[in-house]
Amino acid sequence: MFFYYEIMATLKLLLRNKNRNSNIYVRYSIDRKTLLWRKSGFIIDAKNWDDAKEKSKLRDEDSRNLNTDLRNLKSALENAYNAGISSGIEFTGEWLQFQIDLFNNKIPVVAFDVLTTYIQKYIDEAPFKQNAKKQLGLSNGRVQNLKLFKNTIIRYETDVLKNRSILIKEIDLKFIEKYKMWLFGLGYSTNYVGKNIANIRTICLDASKNDIETSPQIKNIKGVSESKEPEDIVFLSEEEQEAIKNAPIIREALINARKWLLLGCLIGQRGGDLLNITSKNIKELGGVKIIELKQQKTGKLVAVPLLPEALKILEDGMPYKISLVHFNEYIKEVCKAAKISMPTKGRKKLKHNQPTIKGVFPKYEVLSSHVCRRSFCSNYYGRIPTTVLIGITGHGTERMFLNYIGKTTYDNAHQMLEYFSKLAPKPKKAEMEVIRNEVKQ
């Protein structure tokens, strides 16, 4: 009787000669029939090599660095092998050489097989890509999103893959699931995770069009998203805006940020559009002052009537320009001074360059530029026709608008009933006829 034992892949670093400058080789025994040899890219004096421990015998700094590189190389090759097993790729000498080159930052000619390299290619070609409006050129916001996505992928390669680069053809449903769980484990929001997955799908589909090998599972990749519950919608009520207006602040930067914040709550624009407004955007239409601007994200030209409260804010001129980063920082201080501190569900960063975490915090800590547009939508919903509000905010559909402020189509129907009930003629009061009973004599 014969028994078959499967031979596990074994990886070993060794020398093939006893020279002073001997190449350290990688020998990868994949199975009974496949034995791969390639130079590792590192050399050593043979007399200093410990064959059993696969490292230098010396303990000086250069030797310690060499030993660290060799350990990392072995780890990268083992990870590449495991990823290859799940993807069903063929293990050849070319495959081994490619992985060694990737580790040593010797990117081969066909560099676009590497995910991060192709992402950069996509970013570089942004001016020539078709955007959501079927026009040429991706928006600045979209490009920044792709750069952030690339940095997240690099972090995944560092933290999880021990610096091994991801190949586009390795991206399948199993990879997506591992990547998704890693993102959630770091505390990223569902929407951010969903955007990452959508970006992976976009990059892979574009690579496929350019004859880069991709997994057949790409088209089955589904994104994830979440909708906020009504109680999770963070906005500033008119009473809170009044408190902000009267907050005791003296620092010029905070006074300026307060002006932007209060104006933003009255014109309903995204932070980037708000902070780009200048006096040139203020025009007059039919005796009414308006702010006219082209929204960066949608490309829509919108005209926003300036309410009396907004005109009062602008009596002494426009606030001076600041960055979105500083605006987000300053309005937290402004709202803290205004005692906008009720416990509120939201997200905040505990440390710089770390993902946001979800929890219950003092309200001022969870505020950002989004609060301007959301406050406008929430405070004027039901007071201004929804179609007019959508025309100002630039939402694509009524459903998107209602979801943005945590409303439903039933809320909208109720609003319409209230509106029509005010238009309907009131029933006349029934006139009472007095009937006198005559007493018969």
Coordinates of C-alpha atoms in Angstrom, one line a residue:
M1 CA 0.0 0.0 0.0
F2 CA 1.3 3.4 -0.9
F3 CA 0.6 6.7 0.9
Y4 CA 0.9 10.1 -0.7
Y5 CA 2.2 12.9 1.5
E6 CA 1.8 16.4 0.3
I7 CA 5.1 18.3 0.5
M8 CA 4.7 21.8 2.0
A9 CA 6.5 24.6 0.2
T10 CA 9.8 25.4 1.8
L11 CA 11.9 28.5 1.5
K12 CA 15.6 28.7 2.3
L13 CA 18.3 31.3 2.0
L14 CA 21.8 29.8 1.1
L15 CA 25.1 30.3 -0.7
R16 CA 26.2 28.4 -3.8
N17 CA 29.9 29.1 -3.4
K18 CA 32.5 30.1 -0.8
N19 CA 33.7 33.4 -2.2
R20 CA 34.3 36.6 -0.4
N21 CA 31.4 38.3 -2.2
S22 CA 29.0 35.4 -2.4
N23 CA 25.4 35.9 -3.6
I24 CA 22.8 34.9 -1.1
Y25 CA 20.3 32.8 -3.1
V26 CA 16.6 32.1 -2.5
R27 CA 15.6 28.5 -3.0
Y28 CA 11.9 28.0 -3.0
S29 CA 10.7 24.4 -3.1
I30 CA 7.1 24.7 -4.2
D31 CA 6.2 21.0 -4.6
R32 CA 7.8 17.7 -5.8
K33 CA 8.3 19.0 -9.3
T34 CA 8.9 22.8 -8.8
L35 CA 12.2 24.0 -7.3
L36 CA 12.9 27.7 -7.9
W37 CA 16.3 29.4 -7.6
R38 CA 17.0 33.2 -7.8
K39 CA 19.5 35.6 -6.4
S40 CA 18.2 37.6 -3.4
G41 CA 20.0 40.8 -4.3
F42 CA 22.2 40.6 -1.2
I43 CA 25.9 39.4 -0.9
I44 CA 28.1 38.3 2.0
D45 CA 31.5 37.0 2.8
A46 CA 31.0 33.2 2.9
K47 CA 33.0 32.8 6.0
N48 CA 30.5 35.0 7.9
W49 CA 27.4 33.1 6.8
D50 CA 25.5 30.8 9.2
D51 CA 23.9 28.3 6.9
A52 CA 21.7 26.7 9.6
K53 CA 20.3 30.1 10.8
E54 CA 20.3 31.6 7.3
K55 CA 21.9 34.8 8.4
S56 CA 25.2 36.6 9.1
K57 CA 27.2 35.4 12.1
L58 CA 28.5 39.0 12.8
R59 CA 26.8 41.4 15.1
D60 CA 27.9 44.8 13.7
E61 CA 25.3 47.3 12.5
D62 CA 25.6 46.4 8.8
S63 CA 25.2 42.7 9.6
R64 CA 22.2 43.4 11.8
N65 CA 20.6 45.4 9.0
L66 CA 21.4 42.6 6.5
N67 CA 19.7 40.0 8.8
T68 CA 16.7 42.2 9.1
D69 CA 16.4 42.6 5.4
L70 CA 16.7 38.9 4.9
R71 CA 14.0 38.1 7.5
N72 CA 11.7 40.7 5.8
L73 CA 12.4 39.2 2.4
K74 CA 11.5 35.7 3.5
S75 CA 8.3 37.1 5.1
A76 CA 7.4 39.0 1.9
L77 CA 8.0 35.9 -0.3
E78 CA 5.9 33.7 2.0
N79 CA 3.1 36.2 2.0
A80 CA 3.3 36.4 -1.8
Y81 CA 3.1 32.6 -2.0
N82 CA 0.1 32.4 0.3
A83 CA -1.7 35.1 -1.8
G84 CA -0.8 33.2 -4.9
I85 CA -2.3 30.0 -3.6
S86 CA -5.6 31.7 -3.0
S87 CA -5.5 33.3 -6.5
G88 CA -4.5 30.1 -8.2
I89 CA -1.4 31.5 -10.0
E90 CA 1.4 29.5 -11.4
F91 CA 4.7 29.6 -9.5
T92 CA 7.6 30.1 -11.8
G93 CA 11.1 31.5 -11.7
E94 CA 9.7 34.7 -13.2
W95 CA 7.2 34.9 -10.4
L96 CA 10.0 34.5 -7.8
Q97 CA 12.2 37.1 -9.6
F98 CA 9.3 39.5 -9.7
Q99 CA 8.6 39.2 -6.0
I100 CA 12.3 39.7 -5.2
D101 CA 12.4 42.8 -7.4
L102 CA 9.3 44.2 -5.7
F103 CA 10.9 43.8 -2.3
N104 CA 14.1 45.4 -3.5
N105 CA 12.2 48.3 -5.1
K106 CA 13.4 47.2 -8.5
I107 CA 10.1 47.7 -10.3
P108 CA 10.0 45.7 -13.5
V109 CA 9.1 47.1 -16.9
V110 CA 5.5 46.0 -16.5
A111 CA 5.0 48.2 -13.3
F112 CA 1.3 48.8 -13.8
D113 CA 0.6 45.2 -12.5
V114 CA 1.3 46.8 -9.1
L115 CA -1.8 48.3 -7.5
T116 CA -0.2 51.4 -6.0
T117 CA 1.6 52.1 -9.3
Y118 CA -1.6 51.9 -11.3
I119 CA -3.4 54.1 -8.8
Q120 CA -0.7 56.8 -9.4
K121 CA -1.1 56.3 -13.1
Y122 CA -4.8 56.9 -12.7
I123 CA -4.1 60.1 -10.6
D124 CA -1.6 61.3 -13.2
E125 CA -4.2 60.9 -15.9
A126 CA -6.9 62.7 -13.9
P127 CA -7.2 65.7 -16.3
F128 CA -8.0 63.3 -19.1
K129 CA -10.5 61.0 -17.3
Q130 CA -14.2 61.3 -17.7
N131 CA -16.0 62.6 -14.6
A132 CA -19.5 61.8 -13.3
K133 CA -20.8 64.7 -15.4
K134 CA -19.5 63.1 -18.5
Q135 CA -17.0 65.9 -18.8
L136 CA -13.2 65.7 -19.1
G137 CA -11.2 66.0 -15.9
L138 CA -11.6 64.7 -12.4
S139 CA -12.4 67.2 -9.7
N140 CA -9.8 68.2 -7.1
G141 CA -11.8 66.5 -4.5
R142 CA -11.8 63.3 -6.4
V143 CA -8.1 63.4 -6.9
Q144 CA -7.5 64.1 -3.2
N145 CA -9.7 61.1 -2.5
L146 CA -7.6 58.9 -4.7
K147 CA -4.4 60.1 -3.1
L148 CA -5.8 59.3 0.4
F149 CA -6.9 55.9 -1.0
K150 CA -3.4 55.2 -2.2
N151 CA -1.9 56.1 1.2
T152 CA -4.4 53.7 2.8
I153 CA -3.3 50.9 0.5
I154 CA 0.4 51.6 1.3
R155 CA -0.4 51.4 5.0
Y156 CA -2.2 48.0 4.5
E157 CA 0.9 46.7 2.6
T158 CA 3.1 47.9 5.5
D159 CA 1.0 46.7 8.4
V160 CA -0.5 43.5 7.0
L161 CA 1.7 42.4 4.1
K162 CA 5.1 43.4 5.6
N163 CA 5.9 45.8 2.8
R164 CA 4.8 43.4 0.0
S165 CA 3.2 45.2 -2.9
I166 CA -0.2 44.1 -4.0
L167 CA -0.6 43.0 -7.6
I168 CA -3.8 43.9 -9.4
K169 CA -4.4 40.3 -10.4
E170 CA -4.4 39.2 -6.8
I171 CA -7.5 41.3 -5.9
D172 CA -10.4 39.0 -5.6
L173 CA -13.4 38.7 -3.2
K174 CA -11.2 37.1 -0.5
F175 CA -8.8 40.0 -0.7
I176 CA -11.6 42.5 -0.5
E177 CA -13.0 40.8 2.6
K178 CA -9.6 40.9 4.4
Y179 CA -9.0 44.5 3.4
K180 CA -12.5 45.5 4.5
M181 CA -12.2 43.9 7.9
W182 CA -8.8 45.6 8.4
L183 CA -10.3 49.0 7.7
F184 CA -13.2 48.3 10.1
G185 CA -10.7 47.1 12.7
L186 CA -9.0 50.5 12.5
G187 CA -12.3 52.3 13.2
Y188 CA -12.9 53.7 9.8
S189 CA -16.6 54.5 9.0
T190 CA -18.7 52.3 6.8
N191 CA -18.9 55.1 4.2
Y192 CA -15.1 55.4 4.1
V193 CA -14.7 51.6 3.8
G194 CA -17.3 51.7 1.0
K195 CA -15.4 54.4 -0.9
N196 CA -12.2 52.4 -0.6
I197 CA -13.8 49.3 -2.1
A198 CA -15.4 51.4 -4.9
N199 CA -12.0 52.8 -5.7
I200 CA -10.4 49.3 -5.9
R201 CA -13.2 48.3 -8.3
T202 CA -12.7 51.4 -10.4
I203 CA -8.9 50.9 -10.6
C204 CA -9.2 47.2 -11.5
L205 CA -11.8 47.8 -14.2
D206 CA -9.6 50.6 -15.7
A207 CA -6.6 48.3 -15.6
S208 CA -8.6 45.5 -17.3
K209 CA -9.3 47.9 -20.2
N210 CA -5.6 48.5 -20.5
D211 CA -4.9 44.7 -20.8
I212 CA -3.6 44.4 -17.2
E213 CA -4.5 40.9 -15.8
T214 CA -7.3 41.1 -13.3
S215 CA -9.4 38.6 -11.3
P216 CA -12.6 37.5 -13.0
Q217 CA -14.3 38.3 -9.6
I218 CA -13.8 42.1 -10.0
K219 CA -17.3 42.7 -11.4
N220 CA -18.8 40.9 -8.3
I221 CA -17.2 43.3 -5.8
K222 CA -20.0 45.1 -4.0
G223 CA -19.5 48.3 -2.0
V224 CA -20.9 49.1 1.5
S225 CA -22.6 52.2 2.7
E226 CA -24.7 53.4 5.6
S227 CA -27.4 55.9 6.1
K228 CA -27.5 58.1 9.2
E229 CA -30.4 57.7 11.6
P230 CA -32.3 61.0 12.2
E231 CA -30.8 61.3 15.7
D232 CA -27.3 61.0 14.2
I233 CA -27.7 64.1 12.0
V234 CA -25.6 66.8 13.5
F235 CA -26.6 70.4 12.8
L236 CA -26.8 73.8 14.5
S237 CA -30.2 75.0 15.5
E238 CA -31.1 78.7 15.1
E239 CA -30.9 79.0 18.9
E240 CA -27.4 77.5 18.8
Q241 CA -26.4 79.9 16.0
E242 CA -27.6 82.8 18.2
A243 CA -25.4 81.5 21.1
I244 CA -22.4 81.3 18.6
K245 CA -23.1 84.9 17.5
N246 CA -22.9 86.1 21.1
A247 CA -20.0 83.9 22.3
P248 CA -17.3 85.8 24.1
I249 CA -14.3 85.3 21.8
I250 CA -11.5 87.9 21.2
R251 CA -9.0 86.0 19.0
E252 CA -9.2 87.4 15.5
A253 CA -8.9 84.0 13.8
L254 CA -11.9 82.7 15.8
I255 CA -14.0 85.8 15.1
N256 CA -13.3 85.3 11.4
A257 CA -14.1 81.6 11.5
R258 CA -17.3 82.4 13.4
K259 CA -18.3 84.7 10.5
W260 CA -17.7 81.9 8.0
L261 CA -19.7 79.4 10.1
L262 CA -22.7 81.6 10.5
L263 CA -22.7 82.6 6.9
G264 CA -22.4 78.9 5.9
C265 CA -25.5 78.0 7.9
L266 CA -27.4 80.6 5.9
I267 CA -26.3 79.7 2.4
G268 CA -26.1 75.9 2.5
Q269 CA -22.9 75.2 0.6
R270 CA -20.1 72.7 1.0
G271 CA -17.1 73.8 3.0
G272 CA -14.8 74.1 0.0
D273 CA -17.3 76.2 -2.0
L274 CA -18.1 78.3 1.1
L275 CA -14.5 79.3 1.8
N276 CA -13.8 80.2 -1.8
I277 CA -16.6 82.9 -1.9
T278 CA -15.3 86.4 -2.3
S279 CA -17.1 89.8 -2.8
K280 CA -17.1 89.1 -6.5
N281 CA -19.6 86.3 -5.9
I282 CA -22.1 88.8 -4.5
K283 CA -24.5 90.1 -7.1
E284 CA -27.9 91.8 -7.4
L285 CA -30.9 90.2 -9.1
G286 CA -34.2 92.0 -9.2
G287 CA -33.2 94.3 -6.3
V288 CA -32.2 91.2 -4.2
K289 CA -28.6 90.5 -3.3
I290 CA -27.5 86.9 -4.1
I291 CA -24.4 84.8 -3.9
E292 CA -23.6 83.2 -7.3
L293 CA -21.1 80.4 -7.5
K294 CA -20.2 77.2 -9.4
Q295 CA -20.1 74.2 -7.1
Q296 CA -16.8 72.3 -7.3
K297 CA -18.3 68.8 -6.8
T298 CA -21.3 69.1 -9.1
G299 CA -20.3 71.8 -11.5
K300 CA -23.7 73.4 -11.0
L301 CA -24.1 77.1 -11.1
V302 CA -26.3 78.1 -8.1
A303 CA -27.7 81.5 -7.0
V304 CA -28.4 81.8 -3.2
P305 CA -30.5 84.7 -2.0
L306 CA -28.9 86.4 0.9
L307 CA -31.3 86.4 3.9
P308 CA -31.4 89.5 6.1
E309 CA -29.3 87.6 8.7
A310 CA -26.7 86.9 6.1
L311 CA -26.6 90.5 5.0
K312 CA -26.1 91.6 8.5
I313 CA -23.1 89.3 8.9
L314 CA -21.6 90.8 5.7
E315 CA -22.2 94.5 6.7
D316 CA -18.5 95.0 7.5
G317 CA -17.3 92.9 4.5
M318 CA -16.5 89.3 3.7
P319 CA -14.5 87.2 6.2
Y320 CA -10.9 86.7 5.0
K321 CA -9.9 83.4 3.3
I322 CA -8.8 80.4 5.4
S323 CA -8.1 76.8 4.7
L324 CA -10.6 74.1 5.3
V325 CA -8.3 72.4 7.8
H326 CA -8.1 75.6 9.9
F327 CA -11.8 76.2 9.5
N328 CA -12.6 72.7 10.9
E329 CA -10.2 73.4 13.8
Y330 CA -11.4 76.9 14.6
I331 CA -15.2 76.3 14.6
K332 CA -14.7 73.7 17.4
E333 CA -13.1 76.4 19.5
V334 CA -15.8 78.8 18.6
C335 CA -18.6 76.4 19.5
K336 CA -16.9 75.4 22.7
A337 CA -16.8 79.1 23.7
A338 CA -20.6 79.2 22.8
K339 CA -21.1 76.2 25.1
I340 CA -22.4 74.0 22.3
S341 CA -21.5 71.0 24.4
M342 CA -24.5 68.7 24.8
P343 CA -23.6 65.0 24.4
T344 CA -23.9 64.1 20.7
K345 CA -23.4 61.0 18.6
G346 CA -20.7 61.6 16.1
R347 CA -17.1 60.9 15.0
K348 CA -13.9 62.5 16.0
K349 CA -10.2 62.0 15.7
L350 CA -8.3 61.1 18.9
K351 CA -4.9 61.7 17.3
H352 CA -3.7 63.5 14.2
N353 CA -3.4 61.3 11.0
Q354 CA -5.6 58.6 12.7
P355 CA -9.0 57.4 11.6
T356 CA -12.0 58.9 13.3
I357 CA -13.9 56.9 15.9
K358 CA -17.6 56.8 16.6
G359 CA -19.1 57.6 20.0
V360 CA -20.8 60.2 22.1
F361 CA -18.9 63.5 22.6
P362 CA -19.5 67.1 23.5
K363 CA -21.2 68.5 20.4
Y364 CA -18.5 71.0 19.6
E365 CA -16.0 68.2 19.2
V366 CA -17.9 66.5 16.4
L367 CA -18.5 69.6 14.3
S368 CA -16.8 70.2 10.9
S369 CA -17.5 72.1 7.7
H370 CA -20.4 69.7 6.9
V371 CA -22.4 71.3 9.7
C372 CA -23.0 74.5 7.6
R373 CA -24.8 72.8 4.7
R374 CA -26.7 70.4 7.0
S375 CA -27.8 73.2 9.3
F376 CA -29.2 75.2 6.4
C377 CA -31.1 72.1 5.0
S378 CA -32.4 71.1 8.4
N379 CA -33.5 74.5 9.6
Y380 CA -35.3 75.5 6.4
Y381 CA -36.8 72.2 5.6
G382 CA -40.6 72.7 5.7
R383 CA -40.2 76.5 5.6
I384 CA -38.9 76.7 2.0
P385 CA -40.1 74.3 -0.7
T386 CA -37.8 71.3 -1.0
T387 CA -37.2 71.9 -4.7
V388 CA -35.9 75.3 -3.9
L389 CA -33.6 74.0 -1.2
I390 CA -32.3 71.3 -3.6
G391 CA -31.6 74.0 -6.1
I392 CA -29.5 75.8 -3.6
T393 CA -27.6 72.9 -2.0
G394 CA -27.0 71.0 -5.3
H395 CA -28.3 67.6 -4.2
G396 CA -28.9 65.3 -7.1
T397 CA -32.3 64.1 -6.1
E398 CA -35.0 64.7 -3.5
R399 CA -34.3 61.3 -2.0
M400 CA -30.6 62.3 -1.5
F401 CA -31.6 65.5 0.1
L402 CA -34.1 63.9 2.5
N403 CA -31.5 61.2 3.5
Y404 CA -28.9 64.0 4.1
I405 CA -31.1 65.6 6.8
G406 CA -32.5 62.3 8.1
K407 CA -35.9 62.6 6.7
T408 CA -38.0 60.2 4.7
T409 CA -40.5 60.4 1.9
Y410 CA -43.3 60.2 4.5
D411 CA -41.9 63.3 6.2
N412 CA -42.1 65.0 2.8
A413 CA -45.6 63.9 2.2
H414 CA -46.6 65.2 5.6
Q415 CA -45.0 68.5 4.8
M416 CA -47.0 68.7 1.6
L417 CA -50.3 67.9 3.4
E418 CA -49.6 70.7 5.8
Y419 CA -48.8 73.1 3.0
F420 CA -52.0 72.3 1.0
S421 CA -54.1 72.4 4.2
K422 CA -53.0 76.1 4.5
L423 CA -54.1 76.8 0.9
A424 CA -57.5 75.0 1.2
P425 CA -60.4 77.4 1.9
K426 CA -61.6 77.3 5.4
P427 CA -65.2 76.0 5.8
K428 CA -67.7 78.7 6.8
K429 CA -69.2 78.5 10.2
A430 CA -72.8 77.3 10.2
E431 CA -75.2 80.1 11.0
M432 CA -77.5 79.3 13.8
E433 CA -81.2 80.1 13.2
V434 CA -83.0 81.1 16.3
I435 CA -86.5 79.6 16.4
R436 CA -88.9 81.2 18.8
N437 CA -91.4 79.0 20.4
E438 CA -94.7 80.8 20.5
V439 CA -96.9 80.0 23.4
K440 CA -100.4 79.4 22.2
Q441 CA -103.0 81.2 24.1

